[in-house]
Short mmCIF file of C-alpha atoms and ligand atoms in Angstrom, two decimals:
data_model
loop_
_atom_site.label_atom_id
_atom_site.label_comp_id
_atom_site.label_asym_id
_atom_site.label_seq_id
_atom_site.Cartn_x
_atom_site.Cartn_y
_atom_site.Cartn_z
CA MET B 1 133.39 102.71 89.44
CA LYS B 2 131.32 104.06 86.55
CA LYS B 3 129.78 107.46 85.95
CA LEU B 4 126.29 107.76 87.48
CA ALA B 5 123.42 107.69 84.98
CA ILE B 6 122.04 110.88 86.51
CA ASN B 7 125.35 112.53 85.48
CA GLY B 8 125.15 111.19 81.92
CA GLY B 9 126.64 107.74 82.50
CA VAL B 10 125.26 104.41 81.33
CA PRO B 11 122.46 103.15 83.61
CA VAL B 12 122.90 99.82 85.40
CA ARG B 13 119.67 98.70 83.78
CA ASN B 14 118.23 99.90 80.50
CA THR B 15 114.53 99.60 81.27
CA MET B 16 113.60 100.06 77.59
CA LYS B 17 115.30 96.74 76.88
CA LYS B 18 114.77 95.07 80.25
CA SER B 19 111.53 96.20 81.83
CA TRP B 20 110.34 95.37 85.34
CA PRO B 21 107.25 93.16 85.79
CA SER B 22 104.02 95.01 85.04
CA TRP B 23 100.99 95.03 87.32
CA PRO B 24 98.41 93.60 87.64
CA VAL B 25 99.40 90.09 86.66
CA VAL B 26 96.39 88.42 85.02
CA GLY B 27 95.78 85.13 83.29
CA ASP B 28 93.23 82.60 82.12
CA GLU B 29 91.79 82.18 85.63
CA GLU B 30 90.49 85.77 85.69
CA ARG B 31 89.46 85.63 82.04
CA LYS B 32 87.44 82.43 82.48
CA ASN B 33 85.78 83.45 85.76
CA LEU B 34 84.95 86.91 84.47
CA LEU B 35 83.49 85.68 81.20
CA GLU B 36 81.38 83.03 82.96
CA THR B 37 80.08 85.57 85.44
CA PHE B 38 79.43 88.12 82.72
CA GLU B 39 77.48 85.68 80.59
CA SER B 40 75.52 84.24 83.50
CA GLY B 41 73.96 87.65 84.16
CA LYS B 42 74.49 86.98 87.89
CA TRP B 43 76.43 90.12 88.66
CA TRP B 44 75.08 90.85 92.10
CA TYR B 45 76.39 89.74 95.54
CA GLY B 46 76.06 85.99 95.30
CA GLU B 47 78.00 82.76 94.99
CA ARG B 48 81.28 84.24 93.71
CA VAL B 49 81.44 86.79 96.51
CA LYS B 50 80.69 84.06 99.05
CA GLU B 51 83.34 81.78 97.58
CA PHE B 52 85.97 84.53 97.63
CA GLU B 53 85.14 85.49 101.22
CA LYS B 54 85.58 81.87 102.29
CA LYS B 55 88.79 81.32 100.35
CA PHE B 56 90.47 84.59 101.30
CA ALA B 57 89.55 84.17 104.98
CA ALA B 58 91.02 80.65 104.86
CA PHE B 59 94.16 81.99 103.16
CA GLN B 60 94.74 84.32 106.11
CA ASN B 61 93.55 81.68 108.64
CA ALA B 62 90.45 83.64 109.71
CA LYS B 63 87.04 82.13 110.39
CA TYR B 64 84.93 84.81 108.71
CA GLY B 65 85.29 87.20 105.78
CA VAL B 66 83.02 90.11 104.82
CA THR B 67 83.80 91.78 101.50
CA CYS B 68 83.08 95.40 100.68
CA THR B 69 83.82 98.13 98.16
CA ASN B 70 87.36 99.09 99.29
CA GLY B 71 89.82 99.12 102.17
CA THR B 72 88.66 102.51 103.43
CA ALA B 73 85.10 101.20 103.76
CA ALA B 74 86.44 98.05 105.42
CA LEU B 75 88.14 100.19 108.09
CA GLU B 76 84.90 102.07 108.77
CA MET B 77 83.01 98.80 108.95
CA ALA B 78 85.60 97.41 111.38
CA LEU B 79 85.35 100.42 113.69
CA LEU B 80 81.54 100.33 113.65
CA ALA B 81 81.47 96.57 114.24
CA CYS B 82 83.69 97.13 117.30
CA GLY B 83 81.15 99.62 118.59
CA ILE B 84 83.43 102.64 118.17
CA GLY B 85 81.75 106.02 117.76
CA ASP B 86 81.17 109.46 119.26
CA GLY B 87 84.17 110.73 121.20
CA ASP B 88 85.99 107.40 121.45
CA GLU B 89 89.74 107.57 120.98
CA VAL B 90 91.52 105.28 118.55
CA ILE B 91 95.32 105.08 118.41
CA VAL B 92 96.77 105.07 114.89
CA PRO B 93 100.21 105.42 113.31
CA PRO B 94 100.86 108.59 111.27
CA TYR B 95 102.97 106.63 108.77
CA SER B 96 100.20 105.18 106.61
CA PHE B 97 97.60 105.88 103.96
CA VAL B 98 95.11 108.52 105.08
CA ALA B 99 92.25 106.02 105.52
CA THR B 100 93.84 104.58 108.69
CA ALA B 101 93.08 107.90 110.42
CA SER B 102 90.22 109.33 108.34
CA ALA B 103 88.06 106.24 108.90
CA VAL B 104 88.23 107.03 112.62
CA LEU B 105 86.97 110.58 111.99
CA LYS B 106 84.25 109.17 109.73
CA VAL B 107 82.70 107.28 112.65
CA ASN B 108 82.91 110.43 114.83
CA ALA B 109 85.76 109.03 116.88
CA ILE B 110 89.11 110.71 117.54
CA PRO B 111 92.37 109.51 115.96
CA ILE B 112 95.29 109.75 118.38
CA PHE B 113 98.66 109.48 116.67
CA ALA B 114 101.44 107.42 118.24
CA ASP B 115 104.92 107.18 116.76
CA ILE B 116 106.51 104.36 114.78
CA GLU B 117 109.78 102.42 115.07
CA LEU B 118 112.61 103.47 112.75
CA ASP B 119 113.67 99.91 112.01
CA SER B 120 110.23 98.58 110.98
CA CYS B 121 108.09 101.65 110.19
CA ASN B 122 105.46 99.98 112.39
CA LEU B 123 103.51 101.50 115.26
CA ASP B 124 105.69 101.50 118.38
CA PRO B 125 103.90 99.56 121.16
CA ILE B 126 105.63 101.68 123.82
CA ASP B 127 104.39 104.97 122.40
CA ALA B 128 100.99 103.44 121.66
CA GLU B 129 100.67 102.42 125.32
CA ALA B 130 101.71 105.90 126.43
CA LYS B 131 98.83 107.37 124.39
CA ILE B 132 96.14 105.17 125.98
CA SER B 133 93.56 107.17 127.95
CA LYS B 134 90.22 106.42 129.60
CA LYS B 135 88.57 107.15 126.23
CA THR B 136 90.70 104.75 124.18
CA LYS B 137 88.64 101.99 122.60
CA ALA B 138 90.96 100.59 119.96
CA ILE B 139 94.39 100.56 118.41
CA VAL B 140 94.71 100.30 114.62
CA PRO B 141 98.24 99.12 113.85
CA VAL B 142 99.32 98.94 110.20
CA HIS B 143 101.53 96.00 109.18
CA CYS B 144 103.68 98.41 107.25
CA ALA B 145 105.03 97.13 103.94
CA GLY B 146 103.74 93.70 105.00
CA PHE B 147 105.91 93.32 108.11
CA PRO B 148 103.59 92.35 110.98
CA VAL B 149 103.61 94.54 114.07
CA ASP B 150 104.51 92.80 117.33
CA MET B 151 101.07 91.24 117.79
CA ASP B 152 102.06 89.61 121.11
CA ARG B 153 102.63 93.07 122.57
CA PHE B 154 99.52 94.62 121.04
CA LEU B 155 97.27 91.75 122.09
CA SER B 156 98.53 91.97 125.65
CA LEU B 157 97.83 95.73 125.64
CA ALA B 158 94.35 94.89 124.35
CA GLU B 159 93.79 92.53 127.24
CA GLN B 160 95.29 94.80 129.89
CA TYR B 161 93.36 97.92 128.85
CA ARG B 162 90.29 96.16 127.37
CA LEU B 163 90.78 97.50 123.86
CA HIS B 164 90.15 96.25 120.37
CA ILE B 165 93.05 95.66 118.00
CA ILE B 166 91.86 96.37 114.47
CA GLU B 167 94.61 95.36 112.07
CA ASP B 168 95.03 97.60 109.05
CA ALA B 169 96.37 94.75 106.92
CA CYS B 170 96.17 96.72 103.67
CA HIS B 171 99.89 96.00 103.02
CA SER B 172 100.08 92.47 104.36
CA TRP B 173 98.33 89.86 102.19
CA GLY B 174 100.01 86.53 102.95
CA SER B 175 101.94 87.73 106.01
CA GLN B 176 101.88 85.45 109.06
CA TRP B 177 102.68 85.99 112.71
CA ASN B 178 103.53 82.72 114.53
CA GLY B 179 101.94 80.77 111.70
CA LYS B 180 98.65 82.70 111.61
CA GLY B 181 97.70 85.21 108.93
CA THR B 182 97.56 88.93 109.59
CA GLY B 183 94.04 90.30 109.77
CA ALA B 184 93.00 87.22 111.76
CA LEU B 185 95.00 88.06 114.89
CA GLY B 186 93.16 91.00 116.45
CA THR B 187 89.44 91.57 116.96
CA CYS B 188 89.32 91.97 113.19
CA GLY B 189 91.51 93.06 110.31
CA VAL B 190 91.00 94.70 106.94
CA PHE B 191 92.50 94.37 103.46
CA SER B 192 92.25 96.38 100.26
CA PHE B 193 92.10 95.10 96.69
CA GLN B 194 92.72 98.46 95.02
CA VAL B 195 94.81 98.26 91.87
CA SER B 196 98.19 99.05 93.48
CA LYS B 197 97.77 96.22 96.02
CA ASN B 198 99.24 92.71 95.86
CA ILE B 199 95.87 91.17 94.90
CA THR B 200 93.40 93.37 93.06
CA ALA B 201 90.11 93.79 91.25
CA GLY B 202 90.71 97.49 90.61
CA GLU B 203 88.83 98.22 93.84
CA GLY B 204 87.60 96.04 96.68
CA GLY B 205 88.04 95.30 100.35
CA ILE B 206 87.42 92.70 103.04
CA LEU B 207 87.12 92.47 106.80
CA LEU B 208 88.32 89.28 108.48
CA SER B 209 87.55 88.11 111.98
CA ASP B 210 87.46 85.03 114.15
CA TYR B 211 84.40 86.47 115.95
CA GLU B 212 81.03 85.67 114.42
CA GLU B 213 79.33 88.64 116.05
CA ILE B 214 81.88 91.11 114.62
CA ALA B 215 81.54 89.57 111.16
CA ASP B 216 77.72 89.64 111.34
CA THR B 217 77.66 93.27 112.46
CA ALA B 218 80.14 94.24 109.73
CA ARG B 219 77.97 92.40 107.20
CA SER B 220 74.93 94.30 108.35
CA TYR B 221 76.72 97.67 107.99
CA SER B 222 77.88 96.71 104.52
CA ASN B 223 74.41 95.61 103.48
CA CYS B 224 72.10 98.49 104.39
CA GLY B 225 71.73 97.48 108.03
CA ARG B 226 69.95 94.24 107.19
CA GLY B 227 69.81 91.36 109.63
CA LYS B 228 70.82 87.77 109.13
CA ASP B 229 67.92 85.78 107.61
CA THR B 230 65.44 88.56 108.39
CA PRO B 231 62.92 90.15 106.00
CA TRP B 232 64.49 92.03 103.10
CA TYR B 233 63.00 95.43 103.88
CA GLU B 234 63.76 95.30 107.59
CA HIS B 235 66.79 97.39 108.67
CA TYR B 236 68.41 97.20 112.08
CA LEU B 237 71.50 99.41 111.88
CA LEU B 238 72.44 102.67 110.22
CA GLY B 239 74.36 100.88 107.51
CA SER B 240 75.40 101.66 104.00
CA ASN B 241 75.65 99.83 100.72
CA LEU B 242 79.25 98.64 100.56
CA ARG B 243 78.65 95.42 98.66
CA MET B 244 81.20 93.90 96.32
CA THR B 245 79.99 92.76 92.88
CA GLU B 246 80.26 89.25 91.45
CA LEU B 247 82.47 90.64 88.67
CA GLN B 248 85.04 91.84 91.22
CA ALA B 249 84.87 88.52 93.07
CA ALA B 250 85.37 86.65 89.78
CA ILE B 251 88.62 88.56 89.20
CA LEU B 252 89.75 88.19 92.82
CA LEU B 253 89.19 84.40 92.74
CA GLY B 254 91.55 84.29 89.78
CA GLN B 255 94.06 86.56 91.50
CA LEU B 256 93.93 84.44 94.66
CA THR B 257 95.20 81.37 92.80
CA ARG B 258 98.50 83.21 92.32
CA LEU B 259 98.81 84.98 95.67
CA GLU B 260 100.72 82.32 97.59
CA GLU B 261 103.30 81.76 94.89
CA GLN B 262 103.78 85.52 94.40
CA THR B 263 104.07 86.08 98.16
CA LEU B 264 106.80 83.44 98.40
CA LYS B 265 108.64 84.83 95.40
CA ARG B 266 108.65 88.36 96.80
CA GLU B 267 109.84 87.06 100.14
CA GLU B 268 112.64 85.06 98.54
CA ASN B 269 113.85 88.06 96.52
CA ALA B 270 113.60 90.39 99.52
CA THR B 271 115.58 87.96 101.65
CA TYR B 272 118.25 87.91 98.96
CA LEU B 273 118.29 91.73 98.90
CA ASN B 274 118.66 91.75 102.70
CA GLN B 275 121.74 89.54 102.40
CA GLN B 276 123.29 91.54 99.58
CA LEU B 277 122.60 95.04 100.85
CA GLN B 278 123.59 94.80 104.48
CA ASN B 279 127.10 96.14 103.95
CA ILE B 280 126.27 99.43 102.24
CA PRO B 281 126.86 102.00 105.00
CA GLY B 282 124.58 104.63 103.44
CA ILE B 283 121.43 102.58 103.84
CA SER B 284 119.83 100.79 106.75
CA LEU B 285 117.59 97.76 106.27
CA MET B 286 114.38 97.00 108.14
CA LYS B 287 114.54 94.52 111.02
CA ASN B 288 113.37 90.94 111.07
CA ASP B 289 111.51 88.96 113.71
CA ALA B 290 111.57 85.18 114.09
CA ARG B 291 107.85 85.26 114.95
CA VAL B 292 107.13 86.51 111.42
CA THR B 293 106.70 83.10 109.83
CA ARG B 294 105.83 84.51 106.43
CA ARG B 295 106.53 88.02 105.29
CA GLY B 296 104.38 89.45 102.52
CA TYR B 297 105.94 92.48 100.90
CA HIS B 298 103.85 95.39 99.63
CA MET B 299 107.13 97.18 99.15
CA TYR B 300 110.75 96.75 100.12
CA ILE B 301 111.63 99.62 102.45
CA PHE B 302 115.08 100.70 103.51
CA ARG B 303 116.27 103.84 105.22
CA PHE B 304 118.59 106.40 103.67
CA VAL B 305 121.08 107.12 106.47
CA ARG B 306 121.39 110.88 106.01
CA GLU B 307 124.54 111.41 108.11
CA MET B 308 126.48 109.15 105.75
CA TRP B 309 125.77 111.08 102.55
CA GLU B 310 127.62 114.35 103.17
CA GLY B 311 124.75 116.70 102.37
CA ILE B 312 123.06 114.76 99.59
CA ASP B 313 119.38 114.39 100.37
CA ARG B 314 117.16 111.35 100.05
CA ASN B 315 115.13 112.80 97.17
CA ARG B 316 118.27 113.28 95.07
CA PHE B 317 119.38 109.76 95.97
CA ILE B 318 116.03 108.37 94.73
CA GLU B 319 116.42 110.33 91.48
CA ALA B 320 119.87 108.82 91.03
CA LEU B 321 118.52 105.33 91.72
CA ASN B 322 115.67 105.79 89.23
CA ALA B 323 118.17 107.04 86.64
CA GLU B 324 120.03 103.73 87.06
CA GLY B 325 116.80 101.95 86.06
CA ILE B 326 115.67 100.92 89.55
CA PRO B 327 112.01 101.69 90.35
CA SER B 328 111.99 103.49 93.68
CA SER B 329 110.12 106.24 95.45
CA ILE B 330 110.11 108.30 98.62
CA GLY B 331 106.87 106.70 99.82
CA TYR B 332 104.61 108.62 102.21
CA PRO B 333 105.93 112.20 102.00
CA ASN B 334 104.42 113.43 105.28
CA PRO B 335 103.01 112.15 108.56
CA LEU B 336 99.22 111.94 108.26
CA TYR B 337 98.67 114.73 110.79
CA LYS B 338 100.48 117.17 108.45
CA ASN B 339 97.69 116.83 105.89
CA PRO B 340 95.49 119.92 105.47
CA LEU B 341 92.62 117.75 106.77
CA PHE B 342 94.24 117.81 110.21
CA GLN B 343 96.03 121.16 110.09
CA LYS B 344 92.92 123.13 110.96
CA PRO B 345 90.63 123.12 113.93
CA GLY B 346 88.35 120.12 113.62
CA ARG B 347 85.43 118.73 115.53
CA SER B 348 87.62 116.28 117.44
CA GLY B 349 88.76 118.96 119.89
CA ILE B 350 92.39 117.97 119.28
CA ASP B 351 94.78 120.48 117.74
CA TYR B 352 96.77 118.28 115.40
CA ARG B 353 99.10 121.20 114.59
CA GLU B 354 100.71 120.43 117.94
CA VAL B 355 101.25 116.74 117.24
CA HIS B 356 104.82 115.67 116.55
CA CYS B 357 105.98 112.11 116.07
CA ALA B 358 109.75 112.49 115.68
CA LYS B 359 110.48 109.09 114.17
CA THR B 360 107.66 109.32 111.65
CA GLU B 361 108.93 112.75 110.60
CA GLN B 362 112.41 111.30 110.21
CA ILE B 363 111.19 108.29 108.19
CA CYS B 364 109.23 110.58 105.86
CA GLU B 365 112.60 112.19 105.02
CA GLU B 366 114.59 108.97 104.88
CA ALA B 367 112.47 106.06 103.63
CA CYS B 368 113.07 104.54 100.21
CA TRP B 369 110.47 102.22 98.71
CA ILE B 370 110.96 99.63 96.00
CA PRO B 371 107.51 98.44 94.83
CA HIS B 372 106.29 94.86 95.25
CA THR B 373 106.15 94.43 91.49
CA ALA B 374 109.96 94.61 91.27
CA LEU B 375 110.15 91.74 93.78
CA LEU B 376 108.28 89.56 91.28
CA ALA B 377 111.28 89.67 88.93
CA GLU B 378 114.13 87.14 88.92
CA LYS B 379 117.15 86.88 91.21
CA SER B 380 119.38 88.30 88.47
CA ASP B 381 117.14 91.38 88.46
CA MET B 382 117.74 91.77 92.20
CA ASP B 383 121.43 91.93 91.31
CA ASP B 384 120.65 95.05 89.26
CA ILE B 385 119.21 96.65 92.39
CA VAL B 386 122.32 95.68 94.38
CA THR B 387 124.67 96.93 91.66
CA ALA B 388 122.82 100.25 91.33
CA LEU B 389 122.76 100.87 95.08
CA THR B 390 126.45 100.01 95.35
CA LYS B 391 127.21 102.31 92.40
CA VAL B 392 125.28 105.28 93.78
CA TRP B 393 126.90 104.79 97.18
CA THR B 394 130.42 104.48 95.73
CA GLU B 395 130.00 107.51 93.46
CA ARG B 396 128.13 109.62 96.01
CA LYS B 397 130.73 112.40 95.85
CA THR B 398 129.68 113.10 92.25
CA LEU B 399 126.05 113.71 93.30
CA ILE B 400 124.79 117.26 93.65
CA ASN B 401 121.39 118.09 95.08
CA GLY B 402 118.91 119.00 92.33
C1 PLP O 1 95.36 101.11 100.48
C2 PLP O 1 95.28 101.30 101.92
C3 PLP O 1 94.07 101.54 102.59
C4 PLP O 1 92.76 101.81 101.90
O1 PLP O 1 92.42 101.01 100.87
P1 PLP O 1 91.48 101.52 99.66
O2 PLP O 1 91.01 100.23 99.11
O3 PLP O 1 92.36 102.28 98.73
O4 PLP O 1 90.39 102.34 100.22
C5 PLP O 1 94.09 101.63 103.97
N1 PLP O 1 95.23 101.51 104.67
C6 PLP O 1 96.42 101.31 104.07
C7 PLP O 1 97.63 101.18 104.92
C8 PLP O 1 96.49 101.22 102.67
O5 PLP O 1 97.68 101.07 102.08
#
């Protein structure tokens, strides 16, 4: 084949001439909503926020939506609404953004790490069950990259052990399990609208639930502990001010008009990549599940199969792929418990220096992420990804670790 770009060859894609889609995607919907809201002077927690909560909850098939400042705050709200606090144990995956575990510490509960599956990067229900103790009150599975965890298994664990399932759906806008949206399947679920996410207002978050009481309690926490239709200066819970602004909701309402179409486009492109990439021995694709009736993609993950690359490491492979003009990254570099936050004695009484989740540690060395923005390009652009991966695989003997 041809000389690798990292070795001075011509890249598969010249990104100066042919760039990848930029993010965020915005249009007249955001512009109009934002301008109207701006000029109305109604910037505070009102009709726009309410409308977005209703529409986003409906989009994920949930009965109730409670917006807030960000996904991290939404996780804290979810834990508090489920009554989780002092000394309670909450099972979380270590392959995630830090908030999945730090939110648990924030409510004085104890994160217990269970391992993930290599072929989905999702929390492994078998290891999660093995970590259940008398103190366990909830499991917080992450629908990693947008691929729903096996909710049938997790919901039956919830029933058997009387636990809450709090879905960290901060990668899974638009994903559906058996026809129902993620975030609406457990006791509650949370989403982020931070700028890197598939629908964004720069910052923002929401909690979804089918349970009115959970939604009401979450609302109270997000709104200074106020009650429902009770006097303004009467406070019932130790809440905080986590309210979303009308300006954010105005943007999100615009973004939401595009979410379905973008979700379908990403899924179509990812399905095409799955077909085209399955025969490259050096990489391993993530699994599928017929119960996943729609798969939102926050990124396209595949695994670098180390044994096949004769000493070349994943980081060098990613550099080679980027040199060919394909946006890709190593993703989460470490299991969450390896963060300095956990690598010192903490108040939880658990010594996280002794925690080892073998598959998570392996995935941190082997995962390759292509961002969701690339999946918004055309099918011919997916061919560039296929060509580049084939080229790097074919020419692997010319790669030297950097
Ligand atoms: C982004 C993210 C969060 C937190 O969202 P913020 O809005 O950035 O606070 C939580 N969990 C996961 C898995 C995320 O990717």
